[in-house]
Each structure stands twice: as C-alpha cells, then as structure tokens.
Short mmCIF file of C-alpha atoms in Angstrom, two decimals:
data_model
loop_
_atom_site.label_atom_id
_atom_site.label_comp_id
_atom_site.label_asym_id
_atom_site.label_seq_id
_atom_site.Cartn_x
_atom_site.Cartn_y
_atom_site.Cartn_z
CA UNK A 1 135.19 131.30 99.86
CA UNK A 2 137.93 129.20 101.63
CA UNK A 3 137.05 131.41 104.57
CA UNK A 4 133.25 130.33 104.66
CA UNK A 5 133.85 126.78 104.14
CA UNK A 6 135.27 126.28 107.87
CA UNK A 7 132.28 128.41 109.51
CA UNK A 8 129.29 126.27 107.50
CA UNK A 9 131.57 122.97 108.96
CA UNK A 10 132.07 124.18 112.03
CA UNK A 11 127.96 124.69 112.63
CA UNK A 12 127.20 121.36 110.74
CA UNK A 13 129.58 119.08 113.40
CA UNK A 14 127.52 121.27 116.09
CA UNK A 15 124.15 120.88 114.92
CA UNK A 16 124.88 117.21 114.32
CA UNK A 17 126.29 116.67 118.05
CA UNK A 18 123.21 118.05 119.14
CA UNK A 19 121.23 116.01 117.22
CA UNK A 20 123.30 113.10 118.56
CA UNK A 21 122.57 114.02 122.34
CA UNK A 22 118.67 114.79 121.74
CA UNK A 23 118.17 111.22 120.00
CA UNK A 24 120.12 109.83 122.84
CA UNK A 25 118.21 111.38 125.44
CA UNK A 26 114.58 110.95 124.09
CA UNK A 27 115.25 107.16 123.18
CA UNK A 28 116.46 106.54 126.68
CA UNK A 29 114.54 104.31 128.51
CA UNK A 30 111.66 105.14 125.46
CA UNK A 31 109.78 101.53 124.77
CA UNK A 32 108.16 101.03 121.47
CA UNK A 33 105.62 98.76 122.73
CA UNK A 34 103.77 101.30 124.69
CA UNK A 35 101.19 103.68 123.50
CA UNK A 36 102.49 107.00 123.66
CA UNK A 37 99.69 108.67 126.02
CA UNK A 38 100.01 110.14 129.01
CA UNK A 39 96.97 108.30 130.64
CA UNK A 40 95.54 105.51 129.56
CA UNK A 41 92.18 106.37 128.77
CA UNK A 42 93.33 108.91 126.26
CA UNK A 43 93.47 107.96 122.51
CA UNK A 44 95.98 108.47 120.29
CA UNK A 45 94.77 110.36 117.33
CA UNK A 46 96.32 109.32 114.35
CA UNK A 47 95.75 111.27 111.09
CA UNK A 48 95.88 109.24 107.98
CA UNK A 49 96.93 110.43 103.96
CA UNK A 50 97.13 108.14 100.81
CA UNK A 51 98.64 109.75 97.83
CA UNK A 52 98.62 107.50 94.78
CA UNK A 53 102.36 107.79 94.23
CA UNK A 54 103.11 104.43 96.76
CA UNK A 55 103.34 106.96 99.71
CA UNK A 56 101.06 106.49 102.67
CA UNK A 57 101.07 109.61 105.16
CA UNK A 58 100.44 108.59 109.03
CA UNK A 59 100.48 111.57 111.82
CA UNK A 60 100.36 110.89 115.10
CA UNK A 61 101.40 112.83 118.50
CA UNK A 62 103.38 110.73 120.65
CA UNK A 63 103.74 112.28 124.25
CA UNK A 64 106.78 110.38 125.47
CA UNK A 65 108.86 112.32 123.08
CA UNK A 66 109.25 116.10 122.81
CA UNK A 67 111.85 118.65 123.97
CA UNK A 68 112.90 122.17 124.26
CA UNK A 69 114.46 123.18 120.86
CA UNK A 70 117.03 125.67 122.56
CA UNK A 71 118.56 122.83 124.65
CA UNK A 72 119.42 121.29 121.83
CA UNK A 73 121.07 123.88 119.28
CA UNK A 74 117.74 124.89 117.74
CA UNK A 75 117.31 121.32 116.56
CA UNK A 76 113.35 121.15 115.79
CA UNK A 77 112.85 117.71 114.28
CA UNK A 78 114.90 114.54 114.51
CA UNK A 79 114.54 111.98 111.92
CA UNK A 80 114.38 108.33 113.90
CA UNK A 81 113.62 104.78 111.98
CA UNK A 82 110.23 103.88 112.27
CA UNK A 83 111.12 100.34 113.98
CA UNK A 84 112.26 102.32 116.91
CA UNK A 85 109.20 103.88 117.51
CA UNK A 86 105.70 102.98 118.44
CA UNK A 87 103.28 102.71 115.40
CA UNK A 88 99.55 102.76 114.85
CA UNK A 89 99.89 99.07 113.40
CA UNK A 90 97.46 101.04 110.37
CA UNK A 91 97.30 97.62 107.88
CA UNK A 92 95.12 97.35 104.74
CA UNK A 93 92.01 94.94 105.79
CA UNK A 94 91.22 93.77 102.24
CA UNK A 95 94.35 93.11 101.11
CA UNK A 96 95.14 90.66 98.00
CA UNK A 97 99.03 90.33 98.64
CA UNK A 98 99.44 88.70 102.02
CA UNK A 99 101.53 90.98 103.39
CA UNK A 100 99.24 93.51 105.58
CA UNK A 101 101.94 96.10 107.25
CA UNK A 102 104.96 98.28 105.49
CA UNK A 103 107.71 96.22 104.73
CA UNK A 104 110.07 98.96 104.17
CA UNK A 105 111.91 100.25 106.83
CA UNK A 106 111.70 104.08 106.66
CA UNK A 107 112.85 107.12 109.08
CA UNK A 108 109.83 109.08 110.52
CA UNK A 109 110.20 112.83 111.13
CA UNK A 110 109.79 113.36 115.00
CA UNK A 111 109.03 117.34 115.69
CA UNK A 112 109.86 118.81 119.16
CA UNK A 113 106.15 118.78 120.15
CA UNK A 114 105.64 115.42 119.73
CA UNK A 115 104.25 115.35 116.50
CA UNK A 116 105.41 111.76 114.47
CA UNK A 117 105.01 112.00 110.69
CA UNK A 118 105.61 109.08 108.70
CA UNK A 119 105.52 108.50 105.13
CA UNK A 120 106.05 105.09 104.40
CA UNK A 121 106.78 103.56 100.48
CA UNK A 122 104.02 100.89 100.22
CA UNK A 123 102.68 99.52 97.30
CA UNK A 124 99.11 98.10 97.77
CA UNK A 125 97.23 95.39 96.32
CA UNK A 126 93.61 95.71 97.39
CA UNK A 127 90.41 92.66 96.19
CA UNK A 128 88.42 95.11 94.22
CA UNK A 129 85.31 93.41 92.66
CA UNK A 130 85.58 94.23 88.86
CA UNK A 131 81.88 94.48 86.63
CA UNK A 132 83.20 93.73 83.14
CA UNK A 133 79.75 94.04 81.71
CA UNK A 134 79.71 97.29 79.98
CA UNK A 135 83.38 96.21 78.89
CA UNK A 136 85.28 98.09 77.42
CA UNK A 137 82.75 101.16 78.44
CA UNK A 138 83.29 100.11 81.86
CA UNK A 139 83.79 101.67 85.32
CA UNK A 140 85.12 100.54 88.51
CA UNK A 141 85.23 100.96 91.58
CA UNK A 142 88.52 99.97 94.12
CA UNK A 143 88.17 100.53 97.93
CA UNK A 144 91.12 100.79 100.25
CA UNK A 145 90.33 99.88 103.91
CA UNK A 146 92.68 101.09 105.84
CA UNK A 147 92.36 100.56 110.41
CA UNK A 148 94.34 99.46 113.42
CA UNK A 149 94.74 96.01 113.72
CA UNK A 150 95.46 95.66 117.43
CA UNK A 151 93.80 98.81 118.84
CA UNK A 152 90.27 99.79 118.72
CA UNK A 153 88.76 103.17 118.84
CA UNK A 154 89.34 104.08 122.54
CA UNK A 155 92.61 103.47 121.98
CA UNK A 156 93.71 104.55 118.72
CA UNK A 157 91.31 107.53 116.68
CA UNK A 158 91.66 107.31 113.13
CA UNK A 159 90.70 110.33 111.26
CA UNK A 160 91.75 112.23 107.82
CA UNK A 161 94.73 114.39 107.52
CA UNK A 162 91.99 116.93 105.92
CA UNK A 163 90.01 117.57 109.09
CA UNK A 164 88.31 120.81 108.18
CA UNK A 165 86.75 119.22 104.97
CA UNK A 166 84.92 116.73 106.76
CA UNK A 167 80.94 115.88 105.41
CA UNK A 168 79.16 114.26 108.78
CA UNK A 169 76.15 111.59 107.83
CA UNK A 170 74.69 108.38 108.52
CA UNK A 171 74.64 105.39 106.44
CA UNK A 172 72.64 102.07 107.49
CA UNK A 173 72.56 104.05 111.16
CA UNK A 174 76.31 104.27 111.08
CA UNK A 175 77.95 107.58 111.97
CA UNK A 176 79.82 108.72 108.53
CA UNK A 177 82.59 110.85 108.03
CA UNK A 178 82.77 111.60 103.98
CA UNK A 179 85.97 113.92 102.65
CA UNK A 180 85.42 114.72 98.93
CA UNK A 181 88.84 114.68 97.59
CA UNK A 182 90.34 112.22 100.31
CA UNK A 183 93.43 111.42 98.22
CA UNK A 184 96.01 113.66 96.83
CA UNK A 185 96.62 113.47 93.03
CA UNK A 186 99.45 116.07 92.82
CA UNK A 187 102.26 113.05 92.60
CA UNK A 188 99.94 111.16 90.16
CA UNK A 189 101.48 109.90 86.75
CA UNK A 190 98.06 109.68 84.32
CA UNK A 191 97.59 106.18 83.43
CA UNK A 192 97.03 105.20 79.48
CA UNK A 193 94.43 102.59 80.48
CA UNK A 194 92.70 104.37 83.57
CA UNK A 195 91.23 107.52 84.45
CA UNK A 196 90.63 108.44 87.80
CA UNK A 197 87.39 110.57 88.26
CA UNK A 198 86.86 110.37 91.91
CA UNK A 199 88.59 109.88 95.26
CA UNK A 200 86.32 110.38 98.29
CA UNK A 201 87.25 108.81 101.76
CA UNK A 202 84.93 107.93 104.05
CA UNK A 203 85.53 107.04 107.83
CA UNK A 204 83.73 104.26 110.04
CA UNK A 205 82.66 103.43 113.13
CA UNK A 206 81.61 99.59 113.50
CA UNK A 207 80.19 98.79 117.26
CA UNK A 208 79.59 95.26 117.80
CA UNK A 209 77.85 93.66 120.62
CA UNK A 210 80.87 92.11 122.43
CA UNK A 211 82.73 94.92 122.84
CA UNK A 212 82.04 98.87 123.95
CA UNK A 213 84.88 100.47 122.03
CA UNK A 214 84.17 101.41 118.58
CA UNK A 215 86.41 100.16 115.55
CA UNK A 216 87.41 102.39 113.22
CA UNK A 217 88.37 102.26 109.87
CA UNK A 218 89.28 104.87 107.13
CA UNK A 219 88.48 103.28 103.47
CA UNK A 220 89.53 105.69 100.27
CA UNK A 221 87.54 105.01 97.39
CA UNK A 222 88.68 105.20 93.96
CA UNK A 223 86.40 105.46 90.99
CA UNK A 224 87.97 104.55 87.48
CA UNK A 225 86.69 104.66 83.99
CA UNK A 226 88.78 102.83 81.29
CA UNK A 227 90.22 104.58 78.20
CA UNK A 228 88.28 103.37 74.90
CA UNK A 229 90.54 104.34 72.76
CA UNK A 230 93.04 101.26 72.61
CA UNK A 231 89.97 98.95 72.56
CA UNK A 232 87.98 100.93 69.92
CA UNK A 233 89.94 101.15 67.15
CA UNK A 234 92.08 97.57 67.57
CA UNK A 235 88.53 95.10 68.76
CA UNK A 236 85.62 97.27 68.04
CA UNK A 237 86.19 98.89 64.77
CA UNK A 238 87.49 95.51 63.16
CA UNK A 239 84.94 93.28 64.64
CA UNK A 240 81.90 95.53 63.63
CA UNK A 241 83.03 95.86 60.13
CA UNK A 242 83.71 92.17 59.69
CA UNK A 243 80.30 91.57 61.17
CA UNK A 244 78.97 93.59 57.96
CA UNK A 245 80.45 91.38 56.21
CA UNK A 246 77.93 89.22 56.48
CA UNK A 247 75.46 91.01 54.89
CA UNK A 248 77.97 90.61 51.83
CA UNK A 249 77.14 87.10 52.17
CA UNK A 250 73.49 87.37 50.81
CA UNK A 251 74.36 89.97 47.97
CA UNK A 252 76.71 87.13 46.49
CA UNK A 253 75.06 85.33 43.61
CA UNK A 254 75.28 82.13 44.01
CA UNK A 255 76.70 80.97 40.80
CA UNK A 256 79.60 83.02 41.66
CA UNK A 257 80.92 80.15 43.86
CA UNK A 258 82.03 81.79 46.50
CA UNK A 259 79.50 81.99 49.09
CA UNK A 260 80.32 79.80 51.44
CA UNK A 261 83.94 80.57 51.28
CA UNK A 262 83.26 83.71 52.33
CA UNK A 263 81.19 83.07 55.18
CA UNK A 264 83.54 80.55 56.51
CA UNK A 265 86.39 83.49 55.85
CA UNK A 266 84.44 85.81 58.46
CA UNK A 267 83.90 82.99 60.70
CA UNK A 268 87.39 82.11 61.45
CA UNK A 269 88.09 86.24 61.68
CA UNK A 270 85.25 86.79 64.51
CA UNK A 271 86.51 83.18 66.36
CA UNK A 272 90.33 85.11 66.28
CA UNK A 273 88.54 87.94 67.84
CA UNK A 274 86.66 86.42 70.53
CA UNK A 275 89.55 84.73 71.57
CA UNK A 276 91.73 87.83 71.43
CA UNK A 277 88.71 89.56 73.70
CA UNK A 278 89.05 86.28 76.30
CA UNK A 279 92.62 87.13 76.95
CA UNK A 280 92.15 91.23 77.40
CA UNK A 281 89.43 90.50 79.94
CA UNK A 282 89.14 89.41 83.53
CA UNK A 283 88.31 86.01 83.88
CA UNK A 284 85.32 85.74 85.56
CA UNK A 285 82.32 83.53 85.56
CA UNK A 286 79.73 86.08 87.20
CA UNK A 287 78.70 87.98 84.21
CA UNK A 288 79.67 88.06 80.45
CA UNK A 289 80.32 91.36 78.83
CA UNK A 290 78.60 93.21 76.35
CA UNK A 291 81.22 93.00 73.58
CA UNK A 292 81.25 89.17 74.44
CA UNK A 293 77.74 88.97 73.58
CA UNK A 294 77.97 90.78 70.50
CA UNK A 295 80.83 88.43 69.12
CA UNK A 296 78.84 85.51 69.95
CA UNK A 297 75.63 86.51 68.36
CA UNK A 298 77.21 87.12 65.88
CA UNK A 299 79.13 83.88 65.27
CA UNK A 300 75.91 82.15 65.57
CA UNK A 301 74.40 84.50 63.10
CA UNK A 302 77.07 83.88 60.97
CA UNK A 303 77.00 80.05 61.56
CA UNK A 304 72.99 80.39 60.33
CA UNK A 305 74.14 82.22 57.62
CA UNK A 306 76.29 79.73 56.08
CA UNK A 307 73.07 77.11 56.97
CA UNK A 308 71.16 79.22 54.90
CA UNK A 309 74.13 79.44 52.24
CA UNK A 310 73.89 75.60 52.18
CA UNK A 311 70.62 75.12 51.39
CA UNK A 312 70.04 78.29 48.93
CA UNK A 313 73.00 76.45 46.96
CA UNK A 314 71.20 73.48 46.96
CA UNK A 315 67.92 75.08 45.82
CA UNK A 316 69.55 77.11 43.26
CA UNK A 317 71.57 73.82 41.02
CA UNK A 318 68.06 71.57 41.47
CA UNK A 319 67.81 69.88 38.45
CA UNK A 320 64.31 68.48 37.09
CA UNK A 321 66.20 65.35 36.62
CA UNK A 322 66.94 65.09 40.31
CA UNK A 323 63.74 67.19 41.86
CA UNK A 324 60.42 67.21 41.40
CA UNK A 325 58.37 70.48 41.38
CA UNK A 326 55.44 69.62 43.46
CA UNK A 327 52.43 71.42 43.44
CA UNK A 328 52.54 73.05 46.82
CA UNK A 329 56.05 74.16 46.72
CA UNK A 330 54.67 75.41 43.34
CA UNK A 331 51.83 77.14 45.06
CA UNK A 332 53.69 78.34 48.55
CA UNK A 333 56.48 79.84 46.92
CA UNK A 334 54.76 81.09 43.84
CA UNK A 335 51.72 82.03 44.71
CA UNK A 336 50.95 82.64 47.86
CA UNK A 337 54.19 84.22 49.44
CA UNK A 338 54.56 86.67 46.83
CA UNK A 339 50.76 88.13 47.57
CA UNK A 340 51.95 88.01 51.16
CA UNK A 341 54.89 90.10 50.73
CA UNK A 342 53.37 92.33 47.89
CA UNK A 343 56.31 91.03 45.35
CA UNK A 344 55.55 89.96 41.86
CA UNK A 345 57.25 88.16 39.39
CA UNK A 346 58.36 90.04 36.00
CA UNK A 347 56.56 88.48 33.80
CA UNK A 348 57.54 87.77 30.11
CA UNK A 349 56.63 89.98 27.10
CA UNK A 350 54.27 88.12 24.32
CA UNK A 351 56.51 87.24 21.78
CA UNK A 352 54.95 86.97 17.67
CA UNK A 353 55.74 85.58 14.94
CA UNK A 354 57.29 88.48 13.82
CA UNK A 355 59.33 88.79 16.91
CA UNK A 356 60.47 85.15 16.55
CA UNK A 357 61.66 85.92 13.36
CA UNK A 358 63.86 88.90 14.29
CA UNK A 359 65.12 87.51 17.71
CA UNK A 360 66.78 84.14 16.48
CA UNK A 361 67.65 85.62 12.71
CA UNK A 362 70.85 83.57 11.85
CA UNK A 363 69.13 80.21 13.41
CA UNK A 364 65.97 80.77 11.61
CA UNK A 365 68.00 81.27 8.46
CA UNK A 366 69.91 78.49 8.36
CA UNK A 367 67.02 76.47 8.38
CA UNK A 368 65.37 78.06 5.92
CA UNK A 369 68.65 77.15 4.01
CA UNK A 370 68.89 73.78 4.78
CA UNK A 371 65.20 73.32 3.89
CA UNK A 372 64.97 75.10 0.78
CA UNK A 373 68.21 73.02 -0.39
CA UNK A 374 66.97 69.62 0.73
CA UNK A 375 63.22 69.98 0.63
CA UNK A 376 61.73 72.20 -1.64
CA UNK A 377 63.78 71.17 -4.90
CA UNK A 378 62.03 67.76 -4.52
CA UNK A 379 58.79 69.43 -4.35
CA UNK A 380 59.33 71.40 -7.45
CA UNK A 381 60.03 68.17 -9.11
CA UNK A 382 57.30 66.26 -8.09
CA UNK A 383 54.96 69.36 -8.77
CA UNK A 384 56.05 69.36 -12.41
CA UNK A 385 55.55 66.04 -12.82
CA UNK A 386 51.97 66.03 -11.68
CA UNK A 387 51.44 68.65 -14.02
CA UNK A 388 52.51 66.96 -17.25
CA UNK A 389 50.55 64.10 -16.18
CA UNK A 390 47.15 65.47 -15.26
CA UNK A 391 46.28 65.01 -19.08
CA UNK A 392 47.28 61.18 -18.29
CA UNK A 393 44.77 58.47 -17.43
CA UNK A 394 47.77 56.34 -16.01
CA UNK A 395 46.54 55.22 -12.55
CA UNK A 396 50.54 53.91 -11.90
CA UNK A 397 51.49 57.72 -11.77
CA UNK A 398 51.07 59.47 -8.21
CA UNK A 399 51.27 62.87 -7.55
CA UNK A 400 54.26 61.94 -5.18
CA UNK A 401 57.11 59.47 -5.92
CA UNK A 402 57.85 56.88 -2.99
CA UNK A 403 61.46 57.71 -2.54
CA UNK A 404 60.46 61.16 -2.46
CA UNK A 405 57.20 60.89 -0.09
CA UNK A 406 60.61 58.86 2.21
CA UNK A 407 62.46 61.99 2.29
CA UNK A 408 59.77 64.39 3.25
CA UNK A 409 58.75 61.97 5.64
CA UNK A 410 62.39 61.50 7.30
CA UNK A 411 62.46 65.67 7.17
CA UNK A 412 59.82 66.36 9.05
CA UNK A 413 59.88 63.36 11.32
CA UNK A 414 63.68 65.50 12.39
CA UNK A 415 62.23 68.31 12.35
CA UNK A 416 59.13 67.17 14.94
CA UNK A 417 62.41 65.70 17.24
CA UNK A 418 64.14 68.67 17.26
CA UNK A 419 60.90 70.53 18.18
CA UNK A 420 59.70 68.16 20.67
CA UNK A 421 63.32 68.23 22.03
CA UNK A 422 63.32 72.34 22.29
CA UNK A 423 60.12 72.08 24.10
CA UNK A 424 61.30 70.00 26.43
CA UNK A 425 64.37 71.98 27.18
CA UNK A 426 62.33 75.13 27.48
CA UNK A 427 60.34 73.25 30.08
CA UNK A 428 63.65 72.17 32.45
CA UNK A 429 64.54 75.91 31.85
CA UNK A 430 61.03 76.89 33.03
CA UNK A 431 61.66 74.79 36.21
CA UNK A 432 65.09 75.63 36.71
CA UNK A 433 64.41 79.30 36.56
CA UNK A 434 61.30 78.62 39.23
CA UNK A 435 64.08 76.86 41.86
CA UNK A 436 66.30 79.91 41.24
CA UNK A 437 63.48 82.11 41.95
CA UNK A 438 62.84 79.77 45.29
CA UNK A 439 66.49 80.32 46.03
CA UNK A 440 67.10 83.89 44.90
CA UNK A 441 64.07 86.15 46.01
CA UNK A 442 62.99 83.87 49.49
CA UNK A 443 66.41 82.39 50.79
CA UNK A 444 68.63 85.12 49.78
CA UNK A 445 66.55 88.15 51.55
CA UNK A 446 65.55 90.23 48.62
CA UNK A 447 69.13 90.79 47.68
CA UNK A 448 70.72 92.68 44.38
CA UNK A 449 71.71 88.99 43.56
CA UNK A 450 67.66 88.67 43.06
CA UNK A 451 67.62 91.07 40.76
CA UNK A 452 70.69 89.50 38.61
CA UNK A 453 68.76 86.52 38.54
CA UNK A 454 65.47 88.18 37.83
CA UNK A 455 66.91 89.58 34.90
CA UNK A 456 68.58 85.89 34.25
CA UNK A 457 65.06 84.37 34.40
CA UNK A 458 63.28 86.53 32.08
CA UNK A 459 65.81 86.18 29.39
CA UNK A 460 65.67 82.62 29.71
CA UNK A 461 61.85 82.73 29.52
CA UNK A 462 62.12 84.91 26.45
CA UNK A 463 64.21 82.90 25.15
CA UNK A 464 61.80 79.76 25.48
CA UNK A 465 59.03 81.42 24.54
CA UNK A 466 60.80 82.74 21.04
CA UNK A 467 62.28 78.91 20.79
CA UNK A 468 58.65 77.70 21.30
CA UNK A 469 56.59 80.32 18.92
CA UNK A 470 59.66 79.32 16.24
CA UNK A 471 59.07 75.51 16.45
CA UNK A 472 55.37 75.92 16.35
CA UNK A 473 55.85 78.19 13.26
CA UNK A 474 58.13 76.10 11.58
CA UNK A 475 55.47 73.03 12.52
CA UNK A 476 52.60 74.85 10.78
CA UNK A 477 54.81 75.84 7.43
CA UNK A 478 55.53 72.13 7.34
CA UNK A 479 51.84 71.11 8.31
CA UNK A 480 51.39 73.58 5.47
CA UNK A 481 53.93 72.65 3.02
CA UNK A 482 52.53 68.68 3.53
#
C-alpha cells in the first residue's frame, strides 16, 4: 500500500502540470468577446437542455479552443470558469425576477474538440398566466422562453440537445420544431401540490421585416394539474356539508326556537370559508372560480333562507288579536294553492255526542257534579212543592220560588259565558291553526315540520270541535232542564 501511494501522486502532480500548461496555452491571447467561429458567416450552434432540478444544460462548439490530447498527458477535457469564456448570452425572455442571465459563476467542461458544456445552477421565475376557474380542478400551463439576447439566428443556432427526436410543422406559417419530452424529469423531486403531465419544447423562428436574420427562440412548456386531495377533504368536504345544512333549516319547527340561530350559525361558517378560499387562491380580477361561486350562492341562499325564516316566524305566532284573516289570504292560501299543488288539508273527524262524552270524561264530570249539587236539589224542591199545591187554589203560590228562579237564572247565565267564551277560543284556535298552516305547509317547503304541525292542527280542531259539541250539549240539557 505505502508503495502505491507515491506512484498514484506521482501521476496526479503530472496530469495536473499538464493541465496547467494546456489552460495556459489555449487561454493565451483567447478573447471572450468574440464568437468562437472560424468565419464569420458561420453560426454557432448551441444545443440547449432544461432539467427541472435548477440545472440548465448549454452545448456549444467553440473553434478557438481545442488541442491534441497526447501533447498534453492524455488530458481530454479542462474544466475553465464560464466568465472566461465566450457564452451564448441564452436569457429567459419572460422572466418575472429581473434578473435575465446566470448569476452563478460556474466552471464549464471544455473537451479537446472544442465542444463547451455548461451546466449552470439557475433558478427561474417565469410570468405564467394562471386560469383559476376550474379551481381547485385546475390545470396550468407555464412556458419558459429561452433565446440569445444579443445574437440572432445567423449568428447563434439554437436547437435541442435531443436532435434526433425532432417533430417539423408549421404554426400560424411559422416553421416549428416540436420535441415531445423536451425536459428531463430524472432529477425531479414530485411535488405534493403539482403534477407534471407534460413537457414538450418547441423551437421558433420569428422573421421580422427590418431585419433578414431569423430570431430564434427555444420555449419548454410545462403542463401541471393540481393535487385535489389537500383541497378536497379540508374546503370541499366541509363546505358542501355545511351547505346541507341548510336544508336543516326548513325541517326545524318553528316553535322550537331555534331557526334562525341556526341559519345565522351556517352563515358565519361559509363567510370563514370563503375567506379561507380568498387567501389559498391567486388574486386575480379576470375570472372568479368555480368553488368561489359555489360559496357565494350559497351565502346568498342562505341569507334568503333566514328572510324566509323571518317571515315564516312571523306568520306562524300571528295572533287574531293582532291580524286579521282576510278573505283572500283565506282563499289564496286555502283554497286555491292547495288545488294547484294537489295538497289537501286533513280534515277533522265528526265528533257526537257520544264522542264528546268519552273524549273530555273528567271535565264533563265535574260538571255534572257541580250541577247536580247546586242545581238539581233546588229543582227537586220546588217540584215537590208544586205538587202538594196543585190541590190549592192559592194564586200567591208559583210553581217556582223567586230566590230560586235567581239561582237558576245566575247558573245558566255562567254557564252561557263559559260557553260563549269556549267558542270563542275555539275560533282564535281555528285561526291560529290556519296561520300555522300558511307558515308550515307554503313557507317552510313541505317539510317534516308540516307534518308535526299537521298533526298539531287536527288535534286542536278536534279538540274544538269536542269543546263545541259539549257546550252545545250542555246548552240543550239546560234549555231542557228550564
């Protein structure tokens, strides 16, 4: 080993002195500001690469330097810095940074033949018009123009590294050079935001009518589609399902007292949204995007919902002591919508006697009770003493006594108030239950908050019909009794 180490040193020093000499001799009276042809009506062909790892590869064959490999030790390629050599000047036309040429100063490989490869670090920021309207379903499409900035195409050829898979055509009577797969995605770290689907270069000739010589550029298109995945389960998933929400809204019954609360509640949720959405997207004023739309249709959906919440609420607690039910809400909303939208109204079961009797049992017998301890005794009384006095001539004797014809009067003068009063509660019922059905069936969209109060109404109808059959019974025993 310690016998090697001297032999691999002693051919290192020599190589290196050899290298020393050659990049002596070829940068001896070599000037950079000159292009490296032997005439000047040749062209310098240089061969441009991107790779998307911040490398750019240029290739170009410069003719003032090249040498004999066995004069120098073998040495084959010399690596020189690429300030002391003449460049393409290959800048980035649509650039967004300010800074068009490579700022870092790099070493280009120079081969014995002439052949200059350079693979300058760069990191490019290009103006690439972004579409946000299918956001976040969205693809784009960034363009890299790449040309000579002082040479045009008689002077310096730019062409693809990847010569042999080269697609000739014409575009807009342009000659067209297209190359597939112009960049090369070997050094490419996969993005979690973007994927890259395609890369194809084309190259251009522009001819304008000042000059003769052609200008060329190379421009390496990128097409990207965004990952959904981030945006679909944090944006999409929650705004969708408070948007559903809504629906909630109409299903509420009203005298749960929550209504409005809750369609404030998904209100302020879709207003934290949108504003989330504004700072994820590009600000731009061109065109809105899709999910932008949705949000703010639904807001103002939401916003009509609660207007609709509003005045349901107000329909549903009318009072007849505050509203009057005319005749043509009467008719519109009770007559002619519900032929219109082929709905119909439950309507209440006939109620008997016999049926009023068994509904309100314990209220019908307590005033039976009261009646047959107040009432009847005094009849009995007065009944016998009619009959003990029919044999009597006496025209001072009635069949009734005064004090007693008082207290049948003052009973059933009560018992006419509290029926009069019963009828008149079953009528605010009857109107109350027609502003709930207003509110329930047309306002609330037909929802299972309907039906609760469907159900609601024809209790309280059966229960003012059995109130009303018992009062007129009770009326026509007394009418009777009298």
């Amino acid at each position: 080993m310690n016998v090697l180490l001297p032999n691999i040193d002693v051919v290192t020093c020599s190589r290196s002195e050899h290298a020393r000499r050659l990049f002596q001799d070829i940068l001896t009276g070599y000037n950079k500001l000159l292009r490296p042809v032997q005439n000047t009506s040749d062209a310098v062909t240089v061969k441009v690469k991107l790779r998307l790892s911040q490398l750019l590869d240029v290739v170009w064959t410069d003719s003032n330097i090249n040498w004999d490999p066995n004069d120098y030790g073998g040495v084959d390629v010399l690596y020189v810095p690429a300030d002391q050599l003449w460049t393409p000047n290959v800048v980035l036309y649509n650039n967004a940074d300010g800074n068009y040429q490579v700022s870092a100063v790099t070493k280009a490989a120079v081969y014995y033949n002439g052949t200059v490869v350079w693979e300058p670090p760069a990191i490019y920021k290009s103006m690439c018009p972004i579409d946000i309207e299918w956001f976040p379903f969205d693809e784009q499409l960034c363009d890299l123009k790449f040309g000579s900035w002082t040479y045009d195409g008689f002077e310096v050829d730019l062409i693809h590294y990847d010569k042999d898979d080269v697609q000739i055509t014409r575009e807009n009577g342009r000659l067209v050079w297209i190359v597939p797969n112009g960049v090369d995605l070997s050094d490419f770290m996969p993005s979690t935001e973007w994927d890259v689907m395609a890369v194809p270069v084309k190259r251009h000739e522009e001819r304008y009518e000042c000059c003769r010589a052609p200008y060329i550029d190379i421009t390496f298109y990128i097409y990207l589609r965004r990952r959904t995945l981030f945006y679909s389960v944090n944006l999409i998933i929650p705004c969708i399902g408070i948007s559903f929400l809504t629906i909630l809204v109409f299903y509420l019954p009203s005298d749960s007292g929550e209504k409005v609360s809750l369609s404030v509640s998904i209100l302020i949720c879709l207003t934290m949204f949108f504003n989330l959405l504004v700072e994820i997207i590009p600000s731009t004023s061109l065109i809105i995007p899709l999910i932008g739309k949705y949000l703010l249709f639904t807001m103002v959906m939401i916003t009509l919902s609660i207007a609709v919440t509003v005045f349901t609420l107000n329909v549903h607690y009318r009072l007849p002591a505050t509203h009057r039910f005319s005749v043509w809400i009467r008719y519109l909303f009770l007559d002619f919508l519900p032929k219109l939208l082929m709905m119909r109204r439950p309507e209440p079961e006939p109620l008997s006697v016999a049926t009023a009797d068994k509904a309100p049992a314990f209220e019908l017998n307590q005033s039976e009770n009261v009646i047959m301890m107040t009432v009847l005794p005094k009849l009995g009384k007065t009944a016998e003493v009619a009959g003990q006095s029919s044999s009597s001539t006496s025209p001072q004797q009635t069949w009734f006594d005064e004090e007693e014809n008082a207290a049948i009067a003052s009973a059933v003068r009560s018992t006419c108030f509290i029926a009069n009063h019963f009828r008149k509660k079953a009528a605010e019922d009857e109107v109350k239950d027609d502003w709930r059905y207003i509110a329930n069936w047309y306002m609330l969209n037909h929802a299972p908050s309907a039906e609760h109060s469907r159900q609601q109404t024809s209790d309280c109808l059966k229960s003012a019909e059995t109130t009303r059959v018992t009062k007129q019974m009770w009326n026509n025993r007394f009418i009777y009794i009298w």
